[in-house]
mmCIF file of C-alpha atoms and ligand atoms in Angstrom:
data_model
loop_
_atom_site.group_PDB
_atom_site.id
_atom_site.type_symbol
_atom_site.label_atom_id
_atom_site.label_comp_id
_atom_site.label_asym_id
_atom_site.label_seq_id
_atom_site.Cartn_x
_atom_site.Cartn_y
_atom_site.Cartn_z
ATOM 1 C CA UNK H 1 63.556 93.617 120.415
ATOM 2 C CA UNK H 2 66.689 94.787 117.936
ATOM 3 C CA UNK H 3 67.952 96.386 120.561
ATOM 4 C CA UNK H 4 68.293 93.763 122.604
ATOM 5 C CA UNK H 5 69.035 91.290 119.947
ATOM 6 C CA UNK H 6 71.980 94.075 119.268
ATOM 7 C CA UNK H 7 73.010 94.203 122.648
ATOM 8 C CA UNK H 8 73.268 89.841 122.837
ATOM 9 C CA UNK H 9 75.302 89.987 118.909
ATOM 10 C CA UNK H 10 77.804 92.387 120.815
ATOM 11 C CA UNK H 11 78.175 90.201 124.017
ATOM 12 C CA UNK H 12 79.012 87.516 121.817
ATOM 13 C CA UNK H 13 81.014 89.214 119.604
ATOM 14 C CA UNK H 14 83.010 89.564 123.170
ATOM 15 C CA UNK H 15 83.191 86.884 124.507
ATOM 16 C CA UNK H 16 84.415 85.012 121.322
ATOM 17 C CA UNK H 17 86.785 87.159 120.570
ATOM 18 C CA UNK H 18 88.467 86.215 124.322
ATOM 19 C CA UNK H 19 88.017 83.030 123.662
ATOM 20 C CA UNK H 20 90.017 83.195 120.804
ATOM 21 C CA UNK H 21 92.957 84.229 122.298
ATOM 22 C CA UNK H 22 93.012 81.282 124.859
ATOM 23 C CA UNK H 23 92.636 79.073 122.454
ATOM 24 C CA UNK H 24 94.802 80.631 120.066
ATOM 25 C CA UNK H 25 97.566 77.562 118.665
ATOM 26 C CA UNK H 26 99.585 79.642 116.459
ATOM 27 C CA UNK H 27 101.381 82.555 118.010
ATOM 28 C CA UNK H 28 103.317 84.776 115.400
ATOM 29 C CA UNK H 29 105.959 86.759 116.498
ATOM 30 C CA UNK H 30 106.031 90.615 115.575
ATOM 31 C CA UNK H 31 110.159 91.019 115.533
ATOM 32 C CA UNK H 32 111.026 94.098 113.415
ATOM 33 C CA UNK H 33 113.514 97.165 114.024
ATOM 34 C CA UNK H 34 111.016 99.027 111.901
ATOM 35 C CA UNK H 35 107.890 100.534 112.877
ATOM 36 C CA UNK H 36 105.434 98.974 109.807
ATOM 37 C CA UNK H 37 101.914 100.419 109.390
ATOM 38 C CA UNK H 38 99.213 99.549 107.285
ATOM 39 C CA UNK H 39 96.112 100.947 105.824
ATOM 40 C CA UNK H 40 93.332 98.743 105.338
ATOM 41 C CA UNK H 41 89.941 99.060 103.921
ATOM 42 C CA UNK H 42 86.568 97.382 104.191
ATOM 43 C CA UNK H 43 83.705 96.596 101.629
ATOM 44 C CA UNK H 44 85.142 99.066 99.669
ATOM 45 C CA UNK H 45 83.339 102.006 99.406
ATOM 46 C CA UNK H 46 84.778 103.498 95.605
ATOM 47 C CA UNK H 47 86.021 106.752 97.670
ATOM 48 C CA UNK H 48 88.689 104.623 99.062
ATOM 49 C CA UNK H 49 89.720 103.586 95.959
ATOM 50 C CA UNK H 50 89.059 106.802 93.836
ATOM 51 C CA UNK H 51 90.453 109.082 97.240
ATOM 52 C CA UNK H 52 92.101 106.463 99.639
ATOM 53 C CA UNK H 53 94.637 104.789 96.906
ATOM 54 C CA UNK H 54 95.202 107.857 95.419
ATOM 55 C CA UNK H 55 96.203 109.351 98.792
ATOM 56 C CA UNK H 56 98.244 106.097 99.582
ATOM 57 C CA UNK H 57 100.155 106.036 96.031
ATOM 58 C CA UNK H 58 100.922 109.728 96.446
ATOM 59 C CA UNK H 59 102.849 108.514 99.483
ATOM 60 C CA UNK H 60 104.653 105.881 97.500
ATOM 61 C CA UNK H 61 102.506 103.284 99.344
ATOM 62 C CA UNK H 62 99.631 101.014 98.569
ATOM 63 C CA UNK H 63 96.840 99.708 100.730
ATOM 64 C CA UNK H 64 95.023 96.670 101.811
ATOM 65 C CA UNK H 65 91.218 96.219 100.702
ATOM 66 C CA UNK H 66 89.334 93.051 101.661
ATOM 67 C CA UNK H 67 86.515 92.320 99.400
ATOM 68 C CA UNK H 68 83.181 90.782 99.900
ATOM 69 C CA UNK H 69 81.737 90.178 96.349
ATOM 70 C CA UNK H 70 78.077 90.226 97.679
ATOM 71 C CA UNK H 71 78.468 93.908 98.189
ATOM 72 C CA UNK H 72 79.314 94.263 94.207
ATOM 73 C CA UNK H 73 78.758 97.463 92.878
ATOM 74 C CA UNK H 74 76.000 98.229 95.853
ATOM 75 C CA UNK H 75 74.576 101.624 96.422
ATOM 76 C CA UNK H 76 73.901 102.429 99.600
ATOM 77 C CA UNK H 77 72.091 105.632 100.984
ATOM 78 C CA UNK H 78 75.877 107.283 101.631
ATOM 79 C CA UNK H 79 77.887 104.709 99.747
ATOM 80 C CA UNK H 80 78.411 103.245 96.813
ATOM 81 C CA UNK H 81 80.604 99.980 96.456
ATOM 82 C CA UNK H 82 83.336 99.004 93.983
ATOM 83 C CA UNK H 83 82.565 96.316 91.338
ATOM 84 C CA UNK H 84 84.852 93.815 89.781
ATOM 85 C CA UNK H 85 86.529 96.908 87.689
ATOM 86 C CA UNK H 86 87.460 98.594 90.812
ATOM 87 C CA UNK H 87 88.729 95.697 92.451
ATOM 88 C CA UNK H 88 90.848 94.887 89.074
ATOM 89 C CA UNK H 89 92.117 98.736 89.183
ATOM 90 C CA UNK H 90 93.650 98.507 92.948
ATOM 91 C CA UNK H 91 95.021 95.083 92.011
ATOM 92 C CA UNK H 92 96.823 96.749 88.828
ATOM 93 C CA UNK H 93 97.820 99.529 90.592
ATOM 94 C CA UNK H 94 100.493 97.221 93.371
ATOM 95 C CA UNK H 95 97.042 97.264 95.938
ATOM 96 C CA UNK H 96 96.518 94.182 98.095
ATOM 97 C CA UNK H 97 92.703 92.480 97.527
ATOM 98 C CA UNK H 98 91.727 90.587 100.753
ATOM 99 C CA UNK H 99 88.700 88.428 101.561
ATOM 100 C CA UNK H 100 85.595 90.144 103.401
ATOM 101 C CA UNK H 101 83.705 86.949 103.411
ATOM 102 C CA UNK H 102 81.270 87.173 99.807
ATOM 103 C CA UNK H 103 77.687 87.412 101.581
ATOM 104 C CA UNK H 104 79.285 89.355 104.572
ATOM 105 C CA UNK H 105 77.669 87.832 107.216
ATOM 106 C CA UNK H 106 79.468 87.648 111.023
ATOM 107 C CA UNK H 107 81.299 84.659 110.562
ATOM 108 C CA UNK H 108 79.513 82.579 113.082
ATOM 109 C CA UNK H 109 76.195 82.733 111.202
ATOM 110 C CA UNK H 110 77.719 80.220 108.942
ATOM 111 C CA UNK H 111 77.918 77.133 110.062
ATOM 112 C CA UNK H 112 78.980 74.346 108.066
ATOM 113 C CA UNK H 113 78.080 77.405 104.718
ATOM 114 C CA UNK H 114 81.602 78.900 105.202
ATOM 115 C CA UNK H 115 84.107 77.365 103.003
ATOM 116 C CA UNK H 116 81.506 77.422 100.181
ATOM 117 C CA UNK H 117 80.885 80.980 101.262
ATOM 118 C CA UNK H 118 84.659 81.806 100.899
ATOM 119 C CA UNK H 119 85.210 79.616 98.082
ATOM 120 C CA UNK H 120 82.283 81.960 95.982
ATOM 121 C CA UNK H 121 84.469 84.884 96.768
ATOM 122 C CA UNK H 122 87.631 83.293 96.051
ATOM 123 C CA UNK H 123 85.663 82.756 92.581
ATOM 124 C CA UNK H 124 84.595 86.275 92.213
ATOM 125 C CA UNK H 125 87.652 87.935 92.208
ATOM 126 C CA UNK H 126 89.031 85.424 90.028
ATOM 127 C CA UNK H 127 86.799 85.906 87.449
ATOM 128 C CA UNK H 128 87.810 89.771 87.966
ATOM 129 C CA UNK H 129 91.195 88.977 86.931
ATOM 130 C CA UNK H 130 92.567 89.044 90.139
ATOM 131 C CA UNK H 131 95.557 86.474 89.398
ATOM 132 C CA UNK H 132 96.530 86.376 93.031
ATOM 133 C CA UNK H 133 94.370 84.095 95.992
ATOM 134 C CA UNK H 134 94.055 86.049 98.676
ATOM 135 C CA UNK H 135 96.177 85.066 101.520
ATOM 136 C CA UNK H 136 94.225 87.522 103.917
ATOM 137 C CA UNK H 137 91.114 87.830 105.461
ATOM 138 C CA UNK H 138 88.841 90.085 107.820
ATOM 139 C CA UNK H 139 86.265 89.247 109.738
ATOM 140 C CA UNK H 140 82.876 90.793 109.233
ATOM 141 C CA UNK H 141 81.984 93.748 111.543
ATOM 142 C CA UNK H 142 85.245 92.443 113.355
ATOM 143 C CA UNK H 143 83.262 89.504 114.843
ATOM 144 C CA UNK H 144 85.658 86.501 115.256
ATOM 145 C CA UNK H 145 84.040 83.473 115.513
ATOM 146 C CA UNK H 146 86.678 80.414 117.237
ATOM 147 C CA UNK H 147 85.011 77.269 115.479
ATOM 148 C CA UNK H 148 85.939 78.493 112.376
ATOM 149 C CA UNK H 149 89.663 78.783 113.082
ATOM 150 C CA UNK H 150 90.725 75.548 111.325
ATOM 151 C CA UNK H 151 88.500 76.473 108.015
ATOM 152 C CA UNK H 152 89.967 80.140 108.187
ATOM 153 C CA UNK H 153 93.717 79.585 109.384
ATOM 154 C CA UNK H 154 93.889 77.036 106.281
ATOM 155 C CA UNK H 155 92.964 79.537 103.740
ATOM 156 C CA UNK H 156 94.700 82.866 105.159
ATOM 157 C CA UNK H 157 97.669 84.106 106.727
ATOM 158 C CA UNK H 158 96.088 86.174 108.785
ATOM 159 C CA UNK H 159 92.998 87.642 109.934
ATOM 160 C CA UNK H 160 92.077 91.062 110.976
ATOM 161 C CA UNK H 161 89.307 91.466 113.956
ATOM 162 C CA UNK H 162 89.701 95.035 115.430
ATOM 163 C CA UNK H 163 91.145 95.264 119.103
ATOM 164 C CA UNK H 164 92.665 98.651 119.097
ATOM 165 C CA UNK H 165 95.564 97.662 119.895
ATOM 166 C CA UNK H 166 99.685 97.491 118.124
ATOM 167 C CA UNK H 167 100.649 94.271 117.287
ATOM 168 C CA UNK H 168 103.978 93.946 119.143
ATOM 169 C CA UNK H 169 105.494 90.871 120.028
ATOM 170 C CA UNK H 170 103.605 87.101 120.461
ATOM 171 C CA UNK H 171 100.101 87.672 118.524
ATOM 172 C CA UNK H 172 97.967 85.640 116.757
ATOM 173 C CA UNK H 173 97.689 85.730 113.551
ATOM 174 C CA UNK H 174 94.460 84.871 112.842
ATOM 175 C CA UNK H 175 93.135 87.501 115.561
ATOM 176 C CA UNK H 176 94.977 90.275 114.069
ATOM 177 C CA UNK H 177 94.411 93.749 115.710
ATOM 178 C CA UNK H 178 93.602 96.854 114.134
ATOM 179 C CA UNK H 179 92.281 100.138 115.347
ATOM 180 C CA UNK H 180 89.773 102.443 113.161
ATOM 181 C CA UNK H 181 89.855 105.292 111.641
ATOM 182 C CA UNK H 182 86.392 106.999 111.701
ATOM 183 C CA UNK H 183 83.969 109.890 113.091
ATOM 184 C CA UNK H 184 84.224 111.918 114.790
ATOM 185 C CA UNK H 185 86.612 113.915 112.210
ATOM 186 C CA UNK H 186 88.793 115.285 114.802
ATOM 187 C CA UNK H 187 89.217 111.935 116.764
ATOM 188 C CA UNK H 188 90.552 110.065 113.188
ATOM 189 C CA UNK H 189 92.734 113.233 113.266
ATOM 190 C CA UNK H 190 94.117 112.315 116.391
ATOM 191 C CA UNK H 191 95.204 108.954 115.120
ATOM 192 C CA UNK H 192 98.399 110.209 115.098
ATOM 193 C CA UNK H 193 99.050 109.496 118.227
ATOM 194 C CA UNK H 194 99.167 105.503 117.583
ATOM 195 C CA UNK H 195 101.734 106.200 114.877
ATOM 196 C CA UNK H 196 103.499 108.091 117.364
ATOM 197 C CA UNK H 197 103.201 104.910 119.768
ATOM 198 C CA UNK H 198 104.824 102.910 116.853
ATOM 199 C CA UNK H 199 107.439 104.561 116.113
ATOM 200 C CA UNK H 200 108.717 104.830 118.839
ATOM 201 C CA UNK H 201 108.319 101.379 120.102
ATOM 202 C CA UNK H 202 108.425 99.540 116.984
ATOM 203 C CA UNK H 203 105.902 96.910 116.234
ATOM 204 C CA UNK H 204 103.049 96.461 113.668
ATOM 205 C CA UNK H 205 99.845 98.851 113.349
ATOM 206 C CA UNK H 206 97.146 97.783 111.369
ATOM 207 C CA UNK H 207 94.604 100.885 110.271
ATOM 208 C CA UNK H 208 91.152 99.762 109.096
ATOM 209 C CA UNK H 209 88.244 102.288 108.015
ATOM 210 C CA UNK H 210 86.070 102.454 104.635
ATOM 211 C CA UNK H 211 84.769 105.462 103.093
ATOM 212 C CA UNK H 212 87.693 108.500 102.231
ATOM 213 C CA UNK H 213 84.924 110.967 101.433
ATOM 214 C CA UNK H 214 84.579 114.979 101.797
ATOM 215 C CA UNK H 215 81.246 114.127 103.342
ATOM 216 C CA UNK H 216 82.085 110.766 105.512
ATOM 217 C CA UNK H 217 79.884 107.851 107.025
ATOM 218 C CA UNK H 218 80.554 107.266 110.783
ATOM 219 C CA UNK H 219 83.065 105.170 109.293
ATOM 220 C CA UNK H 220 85.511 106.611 107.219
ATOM 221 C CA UNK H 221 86.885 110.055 107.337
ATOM 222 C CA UNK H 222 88.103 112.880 105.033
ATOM 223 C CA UNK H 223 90.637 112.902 102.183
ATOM 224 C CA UNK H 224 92.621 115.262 104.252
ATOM 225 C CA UNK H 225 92.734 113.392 107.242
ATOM 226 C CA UNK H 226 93.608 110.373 105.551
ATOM 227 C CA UNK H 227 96.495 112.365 104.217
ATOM 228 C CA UNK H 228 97.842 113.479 106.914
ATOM 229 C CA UNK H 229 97.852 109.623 108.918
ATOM 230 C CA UNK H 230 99.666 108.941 105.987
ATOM 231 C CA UNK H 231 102.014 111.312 105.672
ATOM 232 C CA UNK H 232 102.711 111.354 109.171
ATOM 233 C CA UNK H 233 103.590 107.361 109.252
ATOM 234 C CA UNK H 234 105.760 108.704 106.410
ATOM 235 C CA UNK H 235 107.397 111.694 108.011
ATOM 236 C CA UNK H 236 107.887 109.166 111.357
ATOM 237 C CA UNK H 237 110.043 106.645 109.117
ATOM 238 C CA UNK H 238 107.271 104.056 109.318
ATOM 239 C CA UNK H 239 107.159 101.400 106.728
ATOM 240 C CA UNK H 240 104.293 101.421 105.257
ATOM 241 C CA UNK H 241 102.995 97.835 103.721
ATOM 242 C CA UNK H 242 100.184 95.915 102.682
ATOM 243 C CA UNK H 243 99.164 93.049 104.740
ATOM 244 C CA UNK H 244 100.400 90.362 102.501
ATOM 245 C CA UNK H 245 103.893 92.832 102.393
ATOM 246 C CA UNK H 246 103.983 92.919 106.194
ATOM 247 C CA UNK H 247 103.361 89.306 106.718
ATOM 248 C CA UNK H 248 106.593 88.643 104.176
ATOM 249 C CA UNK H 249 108.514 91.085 105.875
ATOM 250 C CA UNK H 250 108.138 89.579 109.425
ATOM 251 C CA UNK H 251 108.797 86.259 107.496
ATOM 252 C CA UNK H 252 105.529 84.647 108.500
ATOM 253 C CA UNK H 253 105.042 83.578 104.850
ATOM 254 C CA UNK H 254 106.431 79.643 105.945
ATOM 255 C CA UNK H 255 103.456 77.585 107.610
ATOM 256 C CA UNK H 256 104.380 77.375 111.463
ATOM 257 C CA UNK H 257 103.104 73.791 111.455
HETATM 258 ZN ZN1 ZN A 1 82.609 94.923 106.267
#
């Protein structure tokens, strides 16, 4: 029975995120001379703070970390997640904070409980000290969810589902792709290859993963191959910007309406 109740979340999970695109109403345009990469992070896991900012900074360069405040401070069996301190830190430190949702549930569970959902974590990091709203937001376990477009695309500039894909030319904004960094090891390694793909072609790539761990979940990777993603985007003249910085950049920052 999980299994199959697995297998019907990840049909969905499909099929809305097609359906999203056809019924996508704002179309962004990715028009830059500049390949632009960014790192983003999920949950957060304190490794990505403690090794993935680190790495990032290092680099002259700061990340993107979307926060759900019901994960505060949890410890998992692998993973332990930042509290409000953590969040304040990569805030002080030039880091974007984005919005994970607060209960981190696949958006579509929500029903009409969304905005008050988003609202609590609006409220969390504000009582963090987080003086800035976030103005981005990614989905849950990259499940899109088309009814709640309207809520979503009124609160954010964008939203990150995962896609692997660049974003190059029309995309939508609140379907924003990303591709993953995680296990195996040697396959994150290989990542490269996408920054590669930029470069040369110049659009936007949007990393995600979470843990930055000698010992990594499925879904994160090692400090050193972290490092060298970033210091390749570096070495390959990429610019490499938060989501909020990326969004200014390509001057999406004025509502389309
Ligand atoms: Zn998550």
């Amino acid at each position: 029975m999980p299994d199959l109740l697995k297998n019907l979340d990840g049909l969905i999970d499909r099929a809305s995120n097609r359906l999203i695109w056809k019924i996508a109403s704002r179309t962004r345009i990715v028009a830059t001379s500049r390949p632009i990469v960014s790192f983003t992070f999920d949950d957060v896991p304190d490794t990505a703070l403690t090794n993935g900012a680190a790495i990032l900074e290092k680099y002259g360069a700061q990340g993107t970390f979307y926060i759900a405040g019901g994960l505060e401070a949890r410890v998992e069996s692998d993973r332990t997640l930042i509290g409000r301190e953590g969040c304040l830190d990569l805030f002080r430190r030039g880091h974007e904070i984005g919005c994970h949702t607060f209960a981190h549930h696949r958006v579509r569970s929500y029903g009409g409980a969304l905005s008050a959902d988003l609202d609590a974590n609006a409220r969390y990091l504000d009582e963090a000290g987080i003086t800035r709203a976030a103005t981005n937001f990614a989905f849950p376990y990259n499940s899109a969810w088309p009814l709640a477009r309207q809520e979503l695309g009124r609160r954010y500039r964008t939203c990150r589902g995962a896609g692997e894909a660049i974003n190059r030319g029309p995309v939508d904004p609140l379907m924003l792709k990303s591709v993953e960094i995680r296990q195996p090891e040697d396959h994150a390694k290989r990542l490269t290859g996408w920054i590669d793909d930029v470069a040369a072609n110049p659009g936007w790539l949007v990393f995600f993963t979470h843990d930055i761990a000698d010992r990594p979940t499925p879904y994160g990777c090692t400090p050193a191959t972290f490092e060298h993603l970033v210091r390749h985007a570096r070495e390959r003249g990429c610019e490499i910007l938060t989501v909020d910085a990326a969004t200014r950049a390509l001057g999406w920052e004025v509502d389309p309406r």
